[in-house]
């Protein structure tokens, strides 16, 4: 009996330690092994259902730390300034249907709640670019352009935060998918 009680206590401690480790596993590590010269680009589709167009370029900085993001989007409705969230999604676009892109890239199983805190971007979904770096806000008939380094993305196929075989989706303020495009490799700079 005493042995069984001690065994149950040991099991409970083991499970609580495992649970604590699992909770901390949702934090994304800084990516330090991006190889200089790798470039991926995604162009939004030429869809009749939306005027939103644009592109996003992801390149490895010389340091190999994170991914440099450059993006420009335009054609947003003149009567809605935003916010327009944009994310990297798990699957590529199939048959020009943005719903085929699946969920946000989230290799550390962080989930969507609570919302991303930009002050702690390592705790956000890896693909939540607008959560980590700000959504798109635009003046009427003006484009949106941005450039930043995201420390948690990867251009290495072996890394769970790899974006090369994924897609970018621009959402409306109500979260519906406005437009999307697939990442494709480009020649080295």
Short mmCIF file of N, CA and C in Angstrom, two decimals:
data_model
loop_
_atom_site.label_atom_id
_atom_site.label_comp_id
_atom_site.label_asym_id
_atom_site.label_seq_id
_atom_site.Cartn_x
_atom_site.Cartn_y
_atom_site.Cartn_z
N UNK A 1 0.83 -1.19 0.00
CA UNK A 1 0.00 0.00 0.00
C UNK A 1 0.87 1.25 0.00
N UNK A 2 1.86 1.28 0.93
CA UNK A 2 2.74 2.43 1.02
C UNK A 2 3.52 2.60 -0.28
N UNK A 3 3.95 1.48 -0.87
CA UNK A 3 4.67 1.52 -2.14
C UNK A 3 3.81 2.09 -3.26
N UNK A 4 2.52 1.74 -3.23
CA UNK A 4 1.61 2.24 -4.27
C UNK A 4 1.40 3.74 -4.11
N UNK A 5 1.29 4.23 -2.88
CA UNK A 5 1.13 5.66 -2.62
C UNK A 5 2.35 6.42 -3.12
N UNK A 6 3.55 5.90 -2.78
CA UNK A 6 4.78 6.55 -3.24
C UNK A 6 4.87 6.52 -4.77
N UNK A 7 4.44 5.43 -5.35
CA UNK A 7 4.45 5.31 -6.81
C UNK A 7 3.51 6.34 -7.43
N UNK A 8 2.32 6.51 -6.84
CA UNK A 8 1.36 7.49 -7.35
C UNK A 8 1.89 8.92 -7.20
N UNK A 9 2.56 9.20 -6.09
CA UNK A 9 3.16 10.52 -5.88
C UNK A 9 4.24 10.76 -6.93
N UNK A 10 5.07 9.75 -7.15
CA UNK A 10 6.12 9.86 -8.17
C UNK A 10 5.54 10.10 -9.55
N UNK A 11 4.46 9.40 -9.87
CA UNK A 11 3.81 9.58 -11.16
C UNK A 11 3.23 10.99 -11.28
N UNK A 12 2.60 11.48 -10.23
CA UNK A 12 2.03 12.83 -10.24
C UNK A 12 3.12 13.88 -10.44
N UNK A 13 4.25 13.73 -9.75
CA UNK A 13 5.36 14.67 -9.92
C UNK A 13 5.90 14.61 -11.34
N UNK A 14 6.03 13.42 -11.85
CA UNK A 14 6.53 13.24 -13.22
C UNK A 14 5.60 13.92 -14.22
N UNK A 15 4.30 13.74 -14.06
CA UNK A 15 3.34 14.36 -14.97
C UNK A 15 3.35 15.88 -14.86
N UNK A 16 3.51 16.41 -13.64
CA UNK A 16 3.52 17.86 -13.48
C UNK A 16 4.78 18.45 -14.10
N UNK A 17 5.91 17.76 -13.99
CA UNK A 17 7.14 18.24 -14.62
C UNK A 17 7.00 18.18 -16.14
N UNK A 18 6.45 17.08 -16.65
CA UNK A 18 6.23 16.95 -18.09
C UNK A 18 5.29 18.04 -18.58
N UNK A 19 4.24 18.33 -17.84
CA UNK A 19 3.30 19.39 -18.21
C UNK A 19 3.98 20.74 -18.25
N UNK A 20 4.85 21.03 -17.29
CA UNK A 20 5.57 22.29 -17.28
C UNK A 20 6.50 22.39 -18.48
N UNK A 21 7.15 21.27 -18.83
CA UNK A 21 8.01 21.28 -20.00
C UNK A 21 7.19 21.49 -21.27
N UNK A 22 6.04 20.84 -21.36
CA UNK A 22 5.20 20.98 -22.55
C UNK A 22 4.74 22.42 -22.72
N UNK A 23 4.40 23.09 -21.60
CA UNK A 23 3.96 24.47 -21.68
C UNK A 23 5.07 25.37 -22.21
N UNK A 24 6.31 25.13 -21.78
CA UNK A 24 7.41 25.96 -22.24
C UNK A 24 7.82 25.63 -23.66
N UNK A 25 7.43 24.46 -24.17
CA UNK A 25 7.76 24.06 -25.53
C UNK A 25 7.01 24.88 -26.57
N UNK A 26 6.03 25.68 -26.17
CA UNK A 26 5.29 26.50 -27.13
C UNK A 26 6.04 27.78 -27.48
N UNK A 27 7.15 28.05 -26.83
CA UNK A 27 7.94 29.24 -27.11
C UNK A 27 8.87 28.97 -28.28
N UNK A 28 8.84 29.84 -29.27
CA UNK A 28 9.68 29.67 -30.46
C UNK A 28 11.11 30.10 -30.18
N UNK A 29 12.08 29.32 -30.61
CA UNK A 29 13.48 29.72 -30.43
C UNK A 29 13.91 30.70 -31.53
N UNK A 30 14.89 31.52 -31.23
CA UNK A 30 15.49 32.38 -32.25
C UNK A 30 16.22 31.48 -33.24
N UNK A 31 16.00 31.71 -34.52
CA UNK A 31 16.63 30.90 -35.57
C UNK A 31 17.97 31.55 -35.92
N UNK A 32 19.04 30.77 -35.81
CA UNK A 32 20.39 31.31 -36.03
C UNK A 32 21.12 30.66 -37.20
N UNK A 33 20.45 29.76 -37.94
CA UNK A 33 21.16 29.02 -38.99
C UNK A 33 20.58 29.25 -40.39
N UNK A 34 20.05 30.44 -40.65
CA UNK A 34 19.58 30.75 -42.00
C UNK A 34 20.80 31.06 -42.86
N UNK A 35 20.89 30.41 -44.00
CA UNK A 35 22.06 30.56 -44.86
C UNK A 35 21.92 31.79 -45.74
N UNK A 36 22.93 32.65 -45.69
CA UNK A 36 22.95 33.87 -46.47
C UNK A 36 22.73 33.56 -47.95
N UNK A 37 21.87 34.33 -48.59
CA UNK A 37 21.62 34.17 -50.01
C UNK A 37 20.31 33.48 -50.33
N UNK A 38 19.71 32.78 -49.39
CA UNK A 38 18.42 32.14 -49.66
C UNK A 38 17.32 33.20 -49.71
N UNK A 39 16.47 33.07 -50.72
CA UNK A 39 15.38 34.02 -50.91
C UNK A 39 14.12 33.27 -51.30
N UNK A 40 13.00 33.63 -50.69
CA UNK A 40 11.69 33.12 -51.08
C UNK A 40 10.78 34.32 -51.28
N UNK A 41 9.93 34.25 -52.30
CA UNK A 41 8.98 35.32 -52.56
C UNK A 41 7.59 34.74 -52.73
N UNK A 42 6.61 35.53 -52.32
CA UNK A 42 5.21 35.16 -52.51
C UNK A 42 4.50 36.36 -53.13
N UNK A 43 3.80 36.14 -54.22
CA UNK A 43 2.99 37.19 -54.85
C UNK A 43 1.52 36.83 -54.67
N UNK A 44 0.73 37.81 -54.25
CA UNK A 44 -0.71 37.57 -54.11
C UNK A 44 -1.32 37.29 -55.48
N UNK A 45 -2.36 36.49 -55.49
CA UNK A 45 -3.00 36.07 -56.73
C UNK A 45 -3.72 37.23 -57.42
N UNK A 46 -3.90 37.11 -58.73
CA UNK A 46 -4.70 38.05 -59.51
C UNK A 46 -6.14 37.57 -59.49
N UNK A 47 -6.82 37.80 -58.40
CA UNK A 47 -8.19 37.29 -58.22
C UNK A 47 -9.21 38.36 -58.60
N UNK A 48 -10.31 37.92 -59.19
CA UNK A 48 -11.38 38.85 -59.57
C UNK A 48 -12.20 39.29 -58.36
N UNK A 49 -12.21 38.50 -57.30
CA UNK A 49 -13.05 38.77 -56.13
C UNK A 49 -12.48 39.84 -55.21
N UNK A 50 -11.24 40.27 -55.44
CA UNK A 50 -10.61 41.27 -54.57
C UNK A 50 -9.65 42.13 -55.38
N UNK A 51 -9.49 43.37 -54.94
CA UNK A 51 -8.51 44.26 -55.57
C UNK A 51 -7.19 44.26 -54.82
N UNK A 52 -7.12 43.54 -53.70
CA UNK A 52 -5.90 43.50 -52.90
C UNK A 52 -4.83 42.70 -53.64
N UNK A 53 -3.67 43.31 -53.80
CA UNK A 53 -2.53 42.68 -54.46
C UNK A 53 -1.29 42.94 -53.62
N UNK A 54 -0.20 42.31 -53.98
CA UNK A 54 1.04 42.58 -53.28
C UNK A 54 2.01 41.43 -53.33
N UNK A 55 3.08 41.58 -52.59
CA UNK A 55 4.14 40.57 -52.55
C UNK A 55 4.84 40.62 -51.20
N UNK A 56 5.51 39.54 -50.88
CA UNK A 56 6.32 39.46 -49.67
C UNK A 56 7.59 38.72 -50.03
N UNK A 57 8.71 39.26 -49.62
CA UNK A 57 10.02 38.66 -49.88
C UNK A 57 10.66 38.29 -48.55
N UNK A 58 11.17 37.08 -48.46
CA UNK A 58 11.85 36.59 -47.26
C UNK A 58 13.27 36.20 -47.65
N UNK A 59 14.25 36.81 -47.00
CA UNK A 59 15.64 36.52 -47.33
C UNK A 59 16.46 36.33 -46.06
N UNK A 60 17.53 35.57 -46.21
CA UNK A 60 18.41 35.31 -45.07
C UNK A 60 19.40 36.46 -44.93
N UNK A 61 19.48 37.07 -43.76
CA UNK A 61 20.47 38.13 -43.57
C UNK A 61 21.87 37.53 -43.47
N UNK A 62 22.88 38.35 -43.66
CA UNK A 62 24.27 37.88 -43.61
C UNK A 62 24.60 37.20 -42.29
N UNK A 63 23.98 37.64 -41.20
CA UNK A 63 24.25 37.06 -39.88
C UNK A 63 23.66 35.67 -39.73
N UNK A 64 22.67 35.33 -40.56
CA UNK A 64 21.99 34.04 -40.44
C UNK A 64 20.93 34.01 -39.35
N UNK A 65 20.74 35.13 -38.66
CA UNK A 65 19.78 35.19 -37.56
C UNK A 65 18.45 35.74 -38.08
N UNK A 66 17.41 34.92 -37.97
CA UNK A 66 16.09 35.33 -38.41
C UNK A 66 15.97 35.42 -39.92
N UNK A 67 14.87 36.03 -40.36
CA UNK A 67 14.59 36.21 -41.78
C UNK A 67 14.19 37.67 -42.00
N UNK A 68 14.81 38.29 -43.00
CA UNK A 68 14.46 39.66 -43.35
C UNK A 68 13.19 39.62 -44.21
N UNK A 69 12.18 40.35 -43.79
CA UNK A 69 10.90 40.42 -44.50
C UNK A 69 10.77 41.80 -45.15
N UNK A 70 10.44 41.81 -46.42
CA UNK A 70 10.09 43.03 -47.14
C UNK A 70 8.75 42.74 -47.80
N UNK A 71 7.81 43.67 -47.67
CA UNK A 71 6.49 43.42 -48.24
C UNK A 71 5.86 44.72 -48.70
N UNK A 72 5.03 44.59 -49.71
CA UNK A 72 4.21 45.71 -50.16
C UNK A 72 2.86 45.15 -50.60
N UNK A 73 1.80 45.78 -50.10
CA UNK A 73 0.43 45.38 -50.43
C UNK A 73 -0.35 46.64 -50.81
N UNK A 74 -1.30 46.50 -51.74
CA UNK A 74 -2.09 47.64 -52.19
C UNK A 74 -3.47 47.16 -52.65
N UNK A 75 -4.33 48.13 -52.97
CA UNK A 75 -5.67 47.80 -53.46
C UNK A 75 -6.69 47.55 -52.37
N UNK A 76 -6.43 48.04 -51.17
CA UNK A 76 -7.38 47.85 -50.07
C UNK A 76 -8.60 48.75 -50.27
N UNK A 77 -9.76 48.34 -49.78
CA UNK A 77 -10.96 49.18 -49.91
C UNK A 77 -10.73 50.57 -49.30
N UNK A 78 -11.14 51.61 -50.01
CA UNK A 78 -10.90 52.98 -49.57
C UNK A 78 -11.63 53.33 -48.28
N UNK A 79 -12.72 52.63 -47.98
CA UNK A 79 -13.52 52.97 -46.80
C UNK A 79 -13.14 52.19 -45.55
N UNK A 80 -12.11 51.33 -45.62
CA UNK A 80 -11.68 50.54 -44.46
C UNK A 80 -10.16 50.65 -44.33
N UNK A 81 -9.70 51.32 -43.26
CA UNK A 81 -8.26 51.52 -43.09
C UNK A 81 -7.56 50.32 -42.47
N UNK A 82 -8.31 49.40 -41.90
CA UNK A 82 -7.71 48.21 -41.29
C UNK A 82 -8.29 47.98 -39.91
N UNK A 83 -7.70 47.13 -39.16
CA UNK A 83 -6.46 46.40 -39.44
C UNK A 83 -6.70 45.21 -40.36
N UNK A 84 -5.71 44.96 -41.21
CA UNK A 84 -5.70 43.79 -42.09
C UNK A 84 -4.58 42.87 -41.60
N UNK A 85 -4.92 41.79 -40.92
CA UNK A 85 -3.88 40.86 -40.48
C UNK A 85 -3.29 40.10 -41.67
N UNK A 86 -2.04 39.70 -41.53
CA UNK A 86 -1.43 38.83 -42.55
C UNK A 86 -0.56 37.80 -41.85
N UNK A 87 -0.62 36.58 -42.38
CA UNK A 87 0.03 35.45 -41.72
C UNK A 87 0.67 34.51 -42.74
N UNK A 88 1.64 33.75 -42.28
CA UNK A 88 2.14 32.62 -43.05
C UNK A 88 1.28 31.43 -42.65
N UNK A 89 0.72 30.75 -43.65
CA UNK A 89 -0.14 29.59 -43.41
C UNK A 89 0.60 28.31 -43.74
N UNK A 90 0.15 27.21 -43.16
CA UNK A 90 0.83 25.92 -43.22
C UNK A 90 0.93 25.35 -44.63
N UNK A 91 -0.13 25.43 -45.40
CA UNK A 91 -0.17 24.76 -46.70
C UNK A 91 -0.10 25.77 -47.84
N UNK A 92 0.38 25.32 -49.00
CA UNK A 92 0.35 26.19 -50.16
C UNK A 92 -1.07 26.38 -50.68
N UNK A 93 -1.26 27.43 -51.47
CA UNK A 93 -2.55 27.70 -52.10
C UNK A 93 -2.77 26.66 -53.19
N UNK A 94 -3.96 26.11 -53.23
CA UNK A 94 -4.33 25.15 -54.27
C UNK A 94 -5.51 25.69 -55.05
N UNK A 95 -5.44 25.64 -56.36
CA UNK A 95 -6.53 26.06 -57.25
C UNK A 95 -7.03 27.47 -56.95
N UNK A 96 -6.12 28.36 -56.60
CA UNK A 96 -6.42 29.77 -56.31
C UNK A 96 -7.46 29.95 -55.21
N UNK A 97 -7.54 28.99 -54.29
CA UNK A 97 -8.50 29.02 -53.19
C UNK A 97 -7.75 29.25 -51.88
N UNK A 98 -7.91 30.43 -51.29
CA UNK A 98 -7.16 30.78 -50.08
C UNK A 98 -7.53 29.93 -48.87
N UNK A 99 -8.69 29.29 -48.87
CA UNK A 99 -9.05 28.44 -47.73
C UNK A 99 -8.26 27.14 -47.73
N UNK A 100 -7.60 26.81 -48.83
CA UNK A 100 -6.79 25.57 -48.88
C UNK A 100 -5.46 25.72 -48.17
N UNK A 101 -5.16 26.93 -47.68
CA UNK A 101 -3.87 27.17 -47.03
C UNK A 101 -3.82 26.67 -45.59
N UNK A 102 -4.94 26.24 -45.06
CA UNK A 102 -4.97 25.70 -43.70
C UNK A 102 -4.78 26.78 -42.65
N UNK A 103 -4.25 26.36 -41.52
CA UNK A 103 -4.08 27.24 -40.35
C UNK A 103 -2.78 28.03 -40.45
N UNK A 104 -2.58 28.91 -39.48
CA UNK A 104 -1.32 29.66 -39.39
C UNK A 104 -0.18 28.70 -39.07
N UNK A 105 1.01 29.03 -39.55
CA UNK A 105 2.20 28.25 -39.23
C UNK A 105 2.42 28.33 -37.72
N UNK A 106 2.34 27.20 -37.05
CA UNK A 106 2.40 27.15 -35.58
C UNK A 106 3.08 25.85 -35.13
N UNK A 107 4.37 25.68 -35.47
CA UNK A 107 5.03 24.40 -35.18
C UNK A 107 5.20 24.10 -33.70
N UNK A 108 5.07 25.10 -32.85
CA UNK A 108 5.24 24.89 -31.41
C UNK A 108 3.89 24.81 -30.69
N UNK A 109 2.82 24.69 -31.45
CA UNK A 109 1.46 24.47 -30.97
C UNK A 109 1.06 25.51 -29.92
N UNK A 110 1.27 26.76 -30.23
CA UNK A 110 0.92 27.86 -29.34
C UNK A 110 -0.58 28.11 -29.33
N UNK A 111 -1.22 27.99 -30.50
CA UNK A 111 -2.64 28.27 -30.61
C UNK A 111 -2.91 29.75 -30.81
N UNK A 112 -4.17 30.10 -31.02
CA UNK A 112 -4.53 31.49 -31.31
C UNK A 112 -4.95 32.29 -30.09
N UNK A 113 -5.16 31.64 -28.96
CA UNK A 113 -5.54 32.37 -27.76
C UNK A 113 -4.55 32.08 -26.64
N UNK A 114 -4.22 33.07 -25.86
CA UNK A 114 -4.61 34.47 -26.00
C UNK A 114 -3.96 35.09 -27.23
N UNK A 115 -4.41 36.29 -27.65
CA UNK A 115 -3.81 36.93 -28.82
C UNK A 115 -2.31 37.13 -28.63
N UNK A 116 -1.62 37.19 -29.74
CA UNK A 116 -0.17 37.41 -29.75
C UNK A 116 0.17 38.72 -29.04
N UNK A 117 1.20 38.70 -28.22
CA UNK A 117 1.70 39.90 -27.56
C UNK A 117 2.98 40.32 -28.27
N UNK A 118 2.96 41.43 -29.03
CA UNK A 118 4.15 41.84 -29.78
C UNK A 118 5.36 42.16 -28.91
N UNK A 119 5.13 42.36 -27.61
CA UNK A 119 6.26 42.57 -26.69
C UNK A 119 6.98 41.27 -26.37
N UNK A 120 6.35 40.14 -26.69
CA UNK A 120 6.93 38.81 -26.46
C UNK A 120 6.71 37.96 -27.71
N UNK A 121 7.35 38.34 -28.83
CA UNK A 121 7.08 37.66 -30.11
C UNK A 121 7.45 36.18 -30.12
N UNK A 122 8.33 35.76 -29.24
CA UNK A 122 8.69 34.33 -29.16
C UNK A 122 7.54 33.48 -28.64
N UNK A 123 6.53 34.11 -28.05
CA UNK A 123 5.38 33.37 -27.54
C UNK A 123 4.22 33.35 -28.54
N UNK A 124 4.40 33.98 -29.70
CA UNK A 124 3.35 34.04 -30.72
C UNK A 124 3.47 32.86 -31.68
N UNK A 125 2.42 32.62 -32.45
CA UNK A 125 2.53 31.66 -33.53
C UNK A 125 3.63 32.14 -34.47
N UNK A 126 4.46 31.23 -34.94
CA UNK A 126 5.56 31.60 -35.82
C UNK A 126 5.05 32.35 -37.05
N UNK A 127 3.93 31.93 -37.61
CA UNK A 127 3.40 32.55 -38.82
C UNK A 127 2.59 33.81 -38.61
N UNK A 128 2.40 34.24 -37.37
CA UNK A 128 1.58 35.43 -37.09
C UNK A 128 2.41 36.70 -37.27
N UNK A 129 2.67 37.05 -38.52
CA UNK A 129 3.50 38.22 -38.81
C UNK A 129 2.87 39.50 -38.31
N UNK A 130 1.56 39.68 -38.53
CA UNK A 130 0.91 40.91 -38.09
C UNK A 130 0.80 40.99 -36.58
N UNK A 131 0.70 39.86 -35.90
CA UNK A 131 0.67 39.87 -34.44
C UNK A 131 2.01 40.29 -33.85
N UNK A 132 3.09 39.83 -34.46
CA UNK A 132 4.44 40.15 -33.98
C UNK A 132 4.91 41.53 -34.42
N UNK A 133 4.49 41.96 -35.63
CA UNK A 133 5.08 43.17 -36.22
C UNK A 133 4.07 44.24 -36.60
N UNK A 134 2.80 44.07 -36.31
CA UNK A 134 1.71 45.02 -36.56
C UNK A 134 0.94 44.65 -37.82
N UNK A 135 -0.38 44.73 -37.74
CA UNK A 135 -1.20 44.48 -38.93
C UNK A 135 -1.07 45.63 -39.92
N UNK A 136 -1.72 45.47 -41.05
CA UNK A 136 -1.70 46.48 -42.10
C UNK A 136 -2.77 47.53 -41.79
N UNK A 137 -2.34 48.78 -41.73
CA UNK A 137 -3.24 49.93 -41.65
C UNK A 137 -2.91 50.80 -42.85
N UNK A 138 -3.91 51.23 -43.60
CA UNK A 138 -3.65 52.01 -44.81
C UNK A 138 -4.57 53.22 -44.90
N UNK A 139 -4.04 54.29 -45.47
CA UNK A 139 -4.86 55.45 -45.81
C UNK A 139 -5.59 55.11 -47.11
N UNK A 140 -6.73 55.75 -47.38
CA UNK A 140 -7.47 55.45 -48.61
C UNK A 140 -6.59 55.53 -49.85
N UNK A 141 -6.66 54.50 -50.67
CA UNK A 141 -5.94 54.41 -51.95
C UNK A 141 -4.42 54.48 -51.83
N UNK A 142 -3.89 54.15 -50.68
CA UNK A 142 -2.44 54.15 -50.48
C UNK A 142 -1.93 52.73 -50.30
N UNK A 143 -0.70 52.46 -50.72
CA UNK A 143 -0.12 51.13 -50.49
C UNK A 143 0.44 51.02 -49.08
N UNK A 144 0.72 49.81 -48.69
CA UNK A 144 1.36 49.53 -47.40
C UNK A 144 2.70 48.87 -47.70
N UNK A 145 3.76 49.38 -47.12
CA UNK A 145 5.09 48.79 -47.30
C UNK A 145 5.72 48.63 -45.93
N UNK A 146 6.46 47.53 -45.76
CA UNK A 146 7.09 47.25 -44.48
C UNK A 146 8.37 46.45 -44.69
N UNK A 147 9.30 46.62 -43.76
CA UNK A 147 10.54 45.84 -43.76
C UNK A 147 10.95 45.61 -42.31
N UNK A 148 11.26 44.37 -41.98
CA UNK A 148 11.71 44.03 -40.63
C UNK A 148 12.40 42.68 -40.67
N UNK A 149 13.04 42.33 -39.57
CA UNK A 149 13.62 40.99 -39.41
C UNK A 149 12.80 40.24 -38.38
N UNK A 150 12.32 39.07 -38.77
CA UNK A 150 11.59 38.19 -37.86
C UNK A 150 12.56 37.13 -37.38
N UNK A 151 12.84 37.11 -36.09
CA UNK A 151 13.85 36.23 -35.52
C UNK A 151 13.44 34.77 -35.44
N UNK A 152 12.16 34.46 -35.69
CA UNK A 152 11.65 33.12 -35.42
C UNK A 152 11.28 32.33 -36.68
N UNK A 153 11.54 32.90 -37.85
CA UNK A 153 11.28 32.21 -39.12
C UNK A 153 12.55 31.55 -39.62
N UNK A 154 12.37 30.53 -40.46
CA UNK A 154 13.53 29.81 -40.99
C UNK A 154 13.41 29.61 -42.50
N UNK A 155 14.56 29.60 -43.16
CA UNK A 155 14.66 29.27 -44.58
C UNK A 155 15.36 27.92 -44.76
N UNK A 156 15.50 27.18 -43.68
CA UNK A 156 16.13 25.86 -43.68
C UNK A 156 15.03 24.80 -43.64
N UNK A 157 14.99 23.93 -44.65
CA UNK A 157 13.94 22.91 -44.76
C UNK A 157 13.87 21.99 -43.55
N UNK A 158 14.94 21.85 -42.80
CA UNK A 158 14.96 20.95 -41.64
C UNK A 158 14.38 21.58 -40.39
N UNK A 159 14.15 22.89 -40.41
CA UNK A 159 13.66 23.62 -39.25
C UNK A 159 12.13 23.63 -39.26
N UNK A 160 11.47 23.40 -38.11
CA UNK A 160 10.00 23.42 -38.09
C UNK A 160 9.40 24.79 -38.43
N UNK A 161 10.18 25.85 -38.35
CA UNK A 161 9.70 27.19 -38.68
C UNK A 161 9.98 27.56 -40.15
N UNK A 162 10.30 26.56 -40.97
CA UNK A 162 10.59 26.75 -42.40
C UNK A 162 9.36 27.29 -43.13
N UNK A 163 9.57 28.31 -43.96
CA UNK A 163 8.44 28.93 -44.66
C UNK A 163 8.43 28.67 -46.16
N UNK A 164 9.46 28.05 -46.70
CA UNK A 164 9.62 27.91 -48.14
C UNK A 164 8.52 27.15 -48.85
N UNK A 165 7.84 26.25 -48.20
CA UNK A 165 6.77 25.47 -48.83
C UNK A 165 5.39 25.89 -48.31
N UNK A 166 5.27 27.13 -47.89
CA UNK A 166 4.05 27.62 -47.26
C UNK A 166 3.40 28.71 -48.11
N UNK A 167 2.48 29.45 -47.52
CA UNK A 167 1.79 30.54 -48.22
C UNK A 167 1.63 31.74 -47.30
N UNK A 168 1.35 32.87 -47.92
CA UNK A 168 1.02 34.09 -47.18
C UNK A 168 -0.46 34.39 -47.45
N UNK A 169 -1.17 34.80 -46.41
CA UNK A 169 -2.59 35.15 -46.55
C UNK A 169 -2.80 36.53 -45.93
N UNK A 170 -3.47 37.41 -46.68
CA UNK A 170 -3.89 38.71 -46.16
C UNK A 170 -5.37 38.59 -45.84
N UNK A 171 -5.72 38.94 -44.61
CA UNK A 171 -7.09 38.82 -44.12
C UNK A 171 -7.77 40.18 -44.07
N UNK A 172 -9.10 40.17 -44.16
CA UNK A 172 -9.91 41.37 -43.92
C UNK A 172 -9.98 41.60 -42.41
N UNK A 173 -10.41 42.79 -41.98
CA UNK A 173 -10.54 43.03 -40.54
C UNK A 173 -11.44 42.01 -39.82
N UNK A 174 -12.38 41.38 -40.54
CA UNK A 174 -13.25 40.37 -39.93
C UNK A 174 -12.64 38.96 -39.99
N UNK A 175 -11.38 38.86 -40.39
CA UNK A 175 -10.60 37.62 -40.47
C UNK A 175 -10.85 36.79 -41.73
N UNK A 176 -11.78 37.19 -42.60
CA UNK A 176 -11.94 36.44 -43.85
C UNK A 176 -10.68 36.61 -44.69
N UNK A 177 -10.45 35.67 -45.58
CA UNK A 177 -9.22 35.66 -46.38
C UNK A 177 -9.43 36.47 -47.66
N UNK A 178 -8.70 37.59 -47.78
CA UNK A 178 -8.83 38.45 -48.95
C UNK A 178 -8.04 37.95 -50.14
N UNK A 179 -6.78 37.59 -49.91
CA UNK A 179 -5.92 37.13 -50.99
C UNK A 179 -4.76 36.35 -50.40
N UNK A 180 -4.07 35.62 -51.28
CA UNK A 180 -3.02 34.73 -50.81
C UNK A 180 -2.04 34.44 -51.94
N UNK A 181 -0.91 33.86 -51.59
CA UNK A 181 0.09 33.47 -52.58
C UNK A 181 1.08 32.50 -51.98
N UNK A 182 1.71 31.72 -52.84
CA UNK A 182 2.68 30.71 -52.40
C UNK A 182 4.10 31.26 -52.39
N UNK A 183 4.88 30.82 -51.42
CA UNK A 183 6.30 31.12 -51.42
C UNK A 183 6.99 30.25 -52.46
N UNK A 184 7.86 30.87 -53.24
CA UNK A 184 8.67 30.14 -54.22
C UNK A 184 10.12 30.57 -54.06
N UNK A 185 11.07 29.65 -54.27
CA UNK A 185 12.48 30.03 -54.14
C UNK A 185 12.90 30.93 -55.30
N UNK A 186 13.78 31.87 -55.01
CA UNK A 186 14.36 32.75 -56.02
C UNK A 186 15.87 32.53 -56.01
N UNK A 187 16.50 32.97 -57.07
CA UNK A 187 17.96 32.85 -57.15
C UNK A 187 18.60 33.61 -56.01
N UNK A 188 19.79 33.18 -55.64
CA UNK A 188 20.55 33.87 -54.59
C UNK A 188 20.86 35.29 -55.05
N UNK A 189 20.99 36.19 -54.06
CA UNK A 189 21.33 37.58 -54.36
C UNK A 189 22.77 37.65 -54.84
#
